[in-house]
Tab-separated table of C-alpha atoms in Angstrom:
chain	number	residue	atom	x	y	z
L	1	MET	CA	93.178	57.731	187.425
L	2	THR	CA	96.468	57.562	185.552
L	3	THR	CA	97.605	54.799	183.258
L	4	ASP	CA	101.071	53.724	182.216
L	5	LYS	CA	100.736	53.477	178.485
L	6	GLY	CA	100.346	49.893	177.495
L	7	SER	CA	102.234	48.608	180.526
L	8	THR	CA	99.308	47.917	182.830
L	9	ARG	CA	96.526	45.352	182.627
L	10	TYR	CA	93.182	45.926	184.289
L	11	HIS	CA	90.593	43.633	185.726
L	12	HIS	CA	87.469	43.679	183.631
L	13	GLY	CA	85.679	45.120	186.616
L	14	ASN	CA	87.328	48.507	186.394
L	15	LEU	CA	87.922	48.692	182.664
L	16	ARG	CA	85.057	51.066	181.903
L	17	PRO	CA	86.342	53.955	184.071
L	18	THR	CA	89.857	53.261	182.808
L	19	LEU	CA	88.773	53.538	179.187
L	20	LEU	CA	86.918	56.766	179.948
L	21	SER	CA	89.881	58.212	181.804
L	22	VAL	CA	92.241	57.344	178.962
L	23	ALA	CA	89.794	58.750	176.391
L	24	ARG	CA	89.475	61.965	178.336
L	25	ALA	CA	93.239	62.460	178.453
L	26	LEU	CA	93.389	61.839	174.698
L	27	LEU	CA	90.588	64.358	174.179
L	28	GLU	CA	92.474	67.055	176.080
L	29	GLU	CA	95.695	66.301	174.216
L	30	GLY	CA	94.338	66.429	170.707
L	31	GLY	CA	90.743	67.637	170.767
L	32	PRO	CA	87.613	65.718	169.775
L	33	THR	CA	89.003	64.637	166.402
L	34	ALA	CA	91.873	62.816	168.133
L	35	LEU	CA	89.520	60.264	169.742
L	36	SER	CA	89.984	56.762	168.368
L	37	LEU	CA	88.888	53.446	169.876
L	38	ARG	CA	92.093	51.799	168.718
L	39	GLU	CA	94.266	54.404	170.451
L	40	ILE	CA	92.129	54.302	173.589
L	41	GLY	CA	92.504	50.524	173.739
L	42	ARG	CA	96.225	50.767	173.103
L	43	ARG	CA	96.745	53.272	175.919
L	44	ALA	CA	94.608	51.284	178.313
L	45	GLY	CA	96.666	48.244	177.444
L	46	VAL	CA	93.705	46.147	176.362
L	47	SER	CA	92.704	44.445	173.150
L	48	ALA	CA	90.175	46.029	170.842
L	49	PRO	CA	87.552	43.331	171.614
L	50	ALA	CA	87.929	44.021	175.348
L	51	ALA	CA	87.378	47.730	174.735
L	52	TYR	CA	84.447	46.999	172.431
L	53	HIS	CA	82.840	45.021	175.196
L	54	TYR	CA	82.335	48.305	177.065
L	55	PHE	CA	81.933	50.751	174.216
L	56	ASN	CA	80.880	49.364	170.884
L	57	SER	CA	81.550	52.595	169.025
L	58	LEU	CA	83.434	55.848	169.273
L	59	ASP	CA	79.994	57.419	169.499
L	60	ALA	CA	79.268	55.492	172.696
L	61	ILE	CA	82.482	56.577	174.368
L	62	ALA	CA	82.020	60.194	173.230
L	63	ALA	CA	78.493	60.194	174.648
L	64	ALA	CA	79.750	58.791	177.961
L	65	LEU	CA	82.448	61.475	178.128
L	66	ALA	CA	79.945	64.210	177.355
L	67	GLU	CA	77.661	62.864	180.078
L	68	GLN	CA	80.543	63.006	182.536
L	69	GLY	CA	81.302	66.557	181.416
L	70	PHE	CA	77.736	67.791	181.799
L	71	ALA	CA	77.503	66.229	185.262
L	72	GLU	CA	80.680	68.028	186.339
L	73	LEU	CA	79.627	71.316	184.750
L	74	GLY	CA	76.237	71.110	186.455
L	75	GLU	CA	77.804	70.461	189.862
L	76	SER	CA	80.226	73.300	189.362
L	77	ILE	CA	77.435	75.768	188.509
L	78	ASP	CA	75.291	74.544	191.416
L	79	ALA	CA	78.166	75.006	193.843
L	80	ALA	CA	78.842	78.511	192.529
L	81	LEU	CA	75.196	79.569	192.747
L	82	ALA	CA	74.840	78.143	196.261
L	83	GLY	CA	78.103	79.693	197.440
L	84	PRO	CA	78.573	82.692	199.739
L	85	ARG	CA	78.687	84.950	196.684
L	86	SER	CA	75.202	83.792	195.666
L	87	HIS	CA	74.959	85.711	192.452
L	88	LEU	CA	74.327	85.109	188.775
L	89	LEU	CA	77.870	86.263	188.102
L	90	ALA	CA	79.304	83.356	190.085
L	91	GLY	CA	77.415	80.877	187.889
L	92	GLY	CA	78.755	82.449	184.702
L	93	ILE	CA	82.303	82.504	186.026
L	94	ALA	CA	82.040	78.825	186.982
L	95	TYR	CA	80.695	77.994	183.518
L	96	VAL	CA	83.580	79.632	181.665
L	97	ALA	CA	86.134	78.264	184.154
L	98	PHE	CA	84.899	74.719	183.508
L	99	ALA	CA	85.306	75.160	179.752
L	100	ARG	CA	88.764	76.661	180.152
L	101	SER	CA	89.888	73.774	182.372
L	102	ASN	CA	88.443	71.111	180.041
L	103	PRO	CA	88.702	72.575	176.528
L	104	GLY	CA	88.607	69.288	174.614
L	105	LEU	CA	85.723	67.966	176.683
L	106	TYR	CA	83.797	71.230	176.369
L	107	ARG	CA	84.093	71.146	172.575
L	108	LEU	CA	82.913	67.550	172.553
L	109	MET	CA	79.954	68.458	174.769
L	110	PHE	CA	78.860	70.865	172.061
L	111	GLY	CA	79.170	68.350	169.280
L	112	GLU	CA	82.548	69.210	167.778
L	113	GLY	CA	84.102	66.188	166.134
L	114	PHE	CA	80.857	64.323	166.759
L	115	GLN	CA	79.742	64.823	163.189
L	116	ALA	CA	81.805	61.873	162.070
L	117	TYR	CA	79.954	59.462	164.333
L	118	SER	CA	76.579	60.889	165.279
L	119	LYS	CA	75.813	64.547	164.860
L	120	GLY	CA	72.319	64.928	166.127
L	121	ASN	CA	72.943	62.810	169.174
L	122	GLU	CA	69.725	63.311	171.096
L	123	GLU	CA	71.257	62.155	174.339
L	124	ILE	CA	73.816	64.973	174.257
L	125	ARG	CA	71.149	67.466	173.286
L	126	THR	CA	69.126	66.463	176.326
L	127	LEU	CA	72.158	66.898	178.571
L	128	ARG	CA	72.763	70.362	177.142
L	129	MET	CA	69.174	71.313	177.826
L	130	ARG	CA	69.672	70.300	181.441
L	131	VAL	CA	72.406	72.937	181.877
L	132	TYR	CA	70.180	75.471	180.158
L	133	ARG	CA	67.339	74.625	182.537
L	134	GLN	CA	69.691	75.050	185.467
L	135	MET	CA	70.365	78.625	184.345
L	136	LYS	CA	66.664	79.213	183.781
L	137	ASP	CA	65.743	77.892	187.231
L	138	ASP	CA	68.149	80.326	188.807
L	139	LEU	CA	66.837	83.224	186.723
L	140	GLU	CA	63.271	82.417	187.724
L	141	LYS	CA	64.151	83.433	191.268
L	142	ARG	CA	65.420	86.782	190.043
L	143	LEU	CA	63.260	87.895	187.108
L	144	ALA	CA	59.630	88.193	186.026
L	145	PRO	CA	58.560	84.894	184.389
L	146	GLY	CA	58.105	86.470	180.954
L	147	ASP	CA	61.686	87.745	180.936
L	148	VAL	CA	63.316	84.436	181.795
L	149	PRO	CA	63.595	82.673	178.394
L	150	ASN	CA	65.388	85.528	176.630
L	151	ALA	CA	67.552	86.284	179.651
L	152	ALA	CA	68.628	82.638	179.822
L	153	LEU	CA	69.475	82.493	176.117
L	154	PHE	CA	71.345	85.788	176.433
L	155	LEU	CA	73.453	84.452	179.303
L	156	TRP	CA	74.069	81.090	177.694
L	157	SER	CA	75.136	82.695	174.407
L	158	LEU	CA	77.505	85.039	176.205
L	159	THR	CA	79.170	82.405	178.382
L	160	HIS	CA	79.323	79.842	175.544
L	161	GLY	CA	80.832	82.375	173.122
L	162	LEU	CA	83.308	83.725	175.671
L	163	ALA	CA	84.367	80.211	176.678
L	164	LEU	CA	85.001	79.211	173.050
L	165	LEU	CA	86.879	82.396	172.142
L	166	MET	CA	89.116	81.892	175.183
L	167	ILE	CA	89.639	78.177	174.504
L	168	ASP	CA	90.542	79.003	170.904
L	169	GLY	CA	93.214	81.426	172.095
L	170	GLN	CA	91.365	84.102	170.169
L	171	VAL	CA	91.251	86.451	173.122
L	172	GLU	CA	94.161	88.149	174.835
L	173	ALA	CA	92.985	87.502	178.379
L	174	GLY	CA	96.073	89.032	179.958
L	175	ALA	CA	97.748	87.793	183.101
L	176	ASP	CA	94.521	86.992	184.923
L	177	PRO	CA	91.925	85.277	182.706
L	178	ASP	CA	89.480	84.825	185.608
L	179	ALA	CA	89.469	88.574	186.225
L	180	LYS	CA	88.880	89.182	182.507
L	181	VAL	CA	85.899	86.817	182.524
L	182	GLU	CA	84.469	88.626	185.537
L	183	GLU	CA	84.893	92.043	183.864
L	184	ILE	CA	83.036	90.801	180.791
L	185	LEU	CA	80.237	89.172	182.773
L	186	ARG	CA	79.780	92.345	184.866
L	187	LEU	CA	78.613	94.041	181.670
L	188	VAL	CA	75.552	91.768	181.776
L	189	GLY	CA	74.162	93.788	184.638
L	190	MET	CA	75.235	97.183	183.366
L	191	GLY	CA	74.396	96.859	179.697
L	192	LEU	CA	76.233	98.792	176.983
L	193	PRO	CA	75.058	102.397	176.699
L	194	ALA	CA	76.191	102.330	173.052
L	195	ALA	CA	73.527	99.780	172.215
L	196	ARG	CA	70.597	101.724	173.622
X	1	MET	CA	78.422	79.127	140.388
X	2	THR	CA	76.746	75.748	140.173
X	3	THR	CA	78.263	72.529	138.956
X	4	ASP	CA	76.680	69.418	137.578
X	5	LYS	CA	78.321	66.707	139.591
X	6	GLY	CA	81.070	65.158	137.561
X	7	SER	CA	79.390	65.925	134.260
X	8	THR	CA	81.150	69.157	133.367
X	9	ARG	CA	84.749	69.843	132.435
X	10	TYR	CA	86.329	73.229	133.088
X	11	HIS	CA	89.101	75.162	131.467
X	12	HIS	CA	92.095	75.411	133.744
X	13	GLY	CA	91.547	79.156	133.783
X	14	ASN	CA	88.441	78.983	135.941
X	15	LEU	CA	89.201	75.869	137.949
X	16	ARG	CA	90.130	77.657	141.180
X	17	PRO	CA	86.738	79.338	141.717
X	18	THR	CA	85.046	76.111	140.642
X	19	LEU	CA	86.944	74.083	143.225
X	20	LEU	CA	86.106	76.643	145.908
X	21	SER	CA	82.460	76.668	144.930
X	22	VAL	CA	82.269	72.878	145.011
X	23	ALA	CA	84.109	72.786	148.351
X	24	ARG	CA	81.736	75.322	149.817
X	25	ALA	CA	78.697	73.299	148.794
X	26	LEU	CA	80.287	70.201	150.341
X	27	LEU	CA	80.987	72.164	153.521
X	28	GLU	CA	77.356	73.208	153.839
X	29	GLU	CA	76.140	69.680	153.159
X	30	GLY	CA	78.290	67.862	155.681
X	31	GLY	CA	80.161	70.393	157.810
X	32	PRO	CA	83.918	70.964	158.015
X	33	THR	CA	84.723	67.290	158.567
X	34	ALA	CA	83.123	66.403	155.208
X	35	LEU	CA	85.756	68.325	153.229
X	36	SER	CA	88.014	66.054	151.186
X	37	LEU	CA	90.234	66.948	148.217
X	38	ARG	CA	89.290	63.724	146.471
X	39	GLU	CA	85.555	64.448	146.730
X	40	ILE	CA	86.047	68.065	145.698
X	41	GLY	CA	87.975	66.934	142.601
X	42	ARG	CA	85.335	64.303	141.825
X	43	ARG	CA	82.487	66.805	142.011
X	44	ALA	CA	84.374	69.356	139.949
X	45	GLY	CA	84.975	66.640	137.383
X	46	VAL	CA	88.762	66.983	137.437
X	47	SER	CA	91.631	64.680	138.263
X	48	ALA	CA	93.331	64.877	141.632
X	49	PRO	CA	96.564	66.275	140.099
X	50	ALA	CA	94.577	69.066	138.421
X	51	ALA	CA	92.982	69.944	141.748
X	52	TYR	CA	96.344	69.728	143.524
X	53	HIS	CA	97.713	72.245	141.053
X	54	TYR	CA	95.471	74.852	142.685
X	55	PHE	CA	95.313	73.613	146.258
X	56	ASN	CA	98.095	71.344	147.402
X	57	SER	CA	96.351	70.438	150.643
X	58	LEU	CA	92.959	70.413	152.298
X	59	ASP	CA	94.426	73.046	154.590
X	60	ALA	CA	94.961	75.365	151.612
X	61	ILE	CA	91.384	75.012	150.388
X	62	ALA	CA	89.982	75.419	153.914
X	63	ALA	CA	92.039	78.590	154.377
X	64	ALA	CA	90.771	79.970	151.053
X	65	LEU	CA	87.177	79.217	152.048
X	66	ALA	CA	87.633	80.863	155.425
X	67	GLU	CA	89.129	83.923	153.718
X	68	GLN	CA	86.080	84.092	151.448
X	69	GLY	CA	83.820	83.773	154.482
X	70	PHE	CA	85.520	86.517	156.469
X	71	ALA	CA	85.385	88.859	153.468
X	72	GLU	CA	81.636	88.250	153.121
X	73	LEU	CA	81.008	88.588	156.847
X	74	GLY	CA	82.990	91.835	156.939
X	75	GLU	CA	81.016	93.286	154.028
X	76	SER	CA	77.766	92.249	155.600
X	77	ILE	CA	78.609	93.940	158.927
X	78	ASP	CA	79.853	97.065	157.151
X	79	ALA	CA	76.654	97.315	155.156
X	80	ALA	CA	74.542	96.877	158.289
X	81	LEU	CA	76.449	99.501	160.277
X	82	ALA	CA	76.314	101.981	157.393
X	83	GLY	CA	72.629	101.358	156.732
X	84	PRO	CA	69.692	103.609	157.584
X	85	ARG	CA	69.360	101.839	160.895
X	86	SER	CA	72.912	102.808	161.843
X	87	HIS	CA	73.088	101.052	165.176
X	88	LEU	CA	75.204	98.516	166.936
X	89	LEU	CA	72.205	96.205	166.934
X	90	ALA	CA	72.201	96.062	163.132
X	91	GLY	CA	75.819	94.867	163.121
X	92	GLY	CA	75.046	92.093	165.596
X	93	ILE	CA	71.981	90.988	163.655
X	94	ALA	CA	74.029	90.864	160.435
X	95	TYR	CA	76.710	88.820	162.197
X	96	VAL	CA	74.316	86.146	163.434
X	97	ALA	CA	72.406	86.132	160.120
X	98	PHE	CA	75.635	85.410	158.234
X	99	ALA	CA	76.412	82.468	160.499
X	100	ARG	CA	72.872	81.114	160.179
X	101	SER	CA	73.009	81.331	156.384
X	102	ASN	CA	76.453	79.711	156.174
X	103	PRO	CA	76.644	77.301	159.114
X	104	GLY	CA	79.344	75.013	157.706
X	105	LEU	CA	81.476	77.938	156.588
X	106	TYR	CA	81.022	79.723	159.906
X	107	ARG	CA	82.209	76.670	161.829
X	108	LEU	CA	85.214	76.364	159.533
X	109	MET	CA	86.021	80.061	160.058
X	110	PHE	CA	86.350	79.317	163.753
X	111	GLY	CA	88.609	76.356	163.259
X	112	GLU	CA	86.200	73.436	163.541
X	113	GLY	CA	87.460	70.469	161.591
X	114	PHE	CA	90.704	72.338	160.986
X	115	GLN	CA	92.421	70.419	163.737
X	116	ALA	CA	93.098	67.536	161.406
X	117	TYR	CA	95.046	69.683	158.971
X	118	SER	CA	96.323	72.816	160.716
X	119	LYS	CA	94.814	73.955	163.982
X	120	GLY	CA	96.696	77.085	164.826
X	121	ASN	CA	96.413	78.453	161.332
X	122	GLU	CA	97.776	81.960	161.799
X	123	GLU	CA	96.207	83.186	158.591
X	124	ILE	CA	92.711	82.395	159.865
X	125	ARG	CA	93.495	83.886	163.229
X	126	THR	CA	94.484	87.144	161.525
X	127	LEU	CA	91.239	87.162	159.549
X	128	ARG	CA	89.242	86.660	162.736
X	129	MET	CA	91.032	89.551	164.360
X	130	ARG	CA	89.985	91.723	161.432
X	131	VAL	CA	86.299	91.154	162.205
X	132	TYR	CA	87.002	91.854	165.861
X	133	ARG	CA	88.739	95.123	164.920
X	134	GLN	CA	85.735	96.054	162.800
X	135	MET	CA	83.504	95.766	165.886
X	136	LYS	CA	86.036	97.703	167.944
X	137	ASP	CA	86.257	100.508	165.379
X	138	ASP	CA	82.517	100.922	165.503
X	139	LEU	CA	82.469	100.898	169.309
X	140	GLU	CA	85.164	103.572	169.418
X	141	LYS	CA	82.664	106.003	167.929
X	142	ARG	CA	80.186	105.218	170.681
X	143	LEU	CA	82.108	104.583	173.902
X	144	ALA	CA	84.936	106.014	176.001
X	145	PRO	CA	88.246	104.514	174.785
X	146	GLY	CA	88.866	102.609	178.011
X	147	ASP	CA	85.517	100.809	177.718
X	148	VAL	CA	86.020	99.597	174.173
X	149	PRO	CA	88.084	96.381	174.611
X	150	ASN	CA	85.718	94.752	177.095
X	151	ALA	CA	82.628	95.953	175.247
X	152	ALA	CA	83.980	94.462	172.014
X	153	LEU	CA	84.756	91.122	173.640
X	154	PHE	CA	81.336	91.125	175.299
X	155	LEU	CA	79.592	91.696	171.958
X	156	TRP	CA	81.720	89.202	170.082
X	157	SER	CA	81.162	86.513	172.730
X	158	LEU	CA	77.413	87.104	172.681
X	159	THR	CA	77.015	87.039	168.888
X	160	HIS	CA	79.425	84.100	168.478
X	161	GLY	CA	77.693	82.059	171.171
X	162	LEU	CA	74.200	82.884	169.924
X	163	ALA	CA	75.187	82.062	166.338
X	164	LEU	CA	76.590	78.675	167.351
X	165	LEU	CA	73.657	77.734	169.590
X	166	MET	CA	71.269	78.568	166.746
X	167	ILE	CA	73.350	76.730	164.128
X	168	ASP	CA	73.490	73.699	166.407
X	169	GLY	CA	69.693	73.677	166.642
X	170	GLN	CA	70.121	74.050	170.380
X	171	VAL	CA	67.734	76.979	170.566
X	172	GLU	CA	64.034	77.027	169.898
X	173	ALA	CA	64.016	80.223	167.862
X	174	GLY	CA	60.316	79.991	167.065
X	175	ALA	CA	58.714	81.050	163.806
X	176	ASP	CA	60.904	84.130	163.342
X	177	PRO	CA	64.577	83.514	164.203
X	178	ASP	CA	65.583	87.039	163.125
X	179	ALA	CA	63.137	88.522	165.608
X	180	LYS	CA	64.502	86.236	168.329
X	181	VAL	CA	68.064	87.372	167.585
X	182	GLU	CA	66.959	90.980	167.804
X	183	GLU	CA	65.215	90.392	171.153
X	184	ILE	CA	68.381	88.840	172.571
X	185	LEU	CA	70.663	91.561	171.241
X	186	ARG	CA	68.374	94.267	172.644
X	187	LEU	CA	69.318	93.009	176.109
X	188	VAL	CA	72.848	94.294	175.403
X	189	GLY	CA	71.644	97.850	175.857
X	190	MET	CA	69.299	97.143	178.751
X	191	GLY	CA	71.399	94.793	180.806
X	192	LEU	CA	69.886	92.175	183.110
X	193	PRO	CA	68.648	93.619	186.415
X	194	ALA	CA	69.158	90.187	187.974
X	195	ALA	CA	72.911	90.427	187.441
X	196	ARG	CA	73.371	93.770	189.166
């Protein structure tokens, strides 16, 4: 959904998705710290009280955005794991691709900028655990039960770290970032001889 | 260096380290978003102009803190790699241990909270690359040259992601977090059969 800044008025009925859509655009423009209820209201062309009717705090809108993000990330991983290339690698590639396509949202989903409103947001923590469980469920089909927890944390750490380093522009990914991600994730299966 | 909040006055000569020390304590109490020049001055017991004489922006003090952090992290990795247990694993363990001991500083070193003052701070980016080069230098002694760049990015992603998930309290590390870190990093050498 696109909005013409300040020039459009919405029926109350569809204001919630409009506010979320506007907030998400703002998030991708300026990162989690750029979120502001006043600016969201301004861009949606509604008064602050109208916006407050739907989200009574920045925390509430951030939590709703994170929920949206985790739902999309979960679907994306599910689709990758169920795809023709049914392989752990596909899940990891989908994970990093989601973060790269939604850098502001991904940072928010991991609490960045949240500190100001509600750091230990339990709701977000629960959503994060759902993605973790998704990885674990897949690993349970492939590994001995005792190996699953560490393998899942290993994979999550790797994909989370790689996603953030790429989002931060800290990594020279070259002309084809997807190929770079795949090269890195292939090392999961091979291991590094140097670390033996 | 410790400071009694607001109760001590310092000679100008040692105000810079005092301001940094106070800022670092503030950072660990409330995270990068808690940094404020006014609060730093208040805790150091000096006027805002006196503080401004040393750091004319929050950006300047954040950059100085990050520089301090990268120097300490670099020393810690060097010491681990040179130690009796000379092994890649020791470097990774030291990396995650540093982040766990300095969570606010570690987040700042990777730009969190910086957005408000100066996101693409080139100085910080250069410091980060120095740590990356340190990992690469060590890997060059252990791997074929062509394998080094991806191996370094793989290791950095894994340690960065694991550090952040632990800092965020997202991981149940159990009674002995150091042992958990070691278990995860041992998978680097073994690889995951499920991903082959």
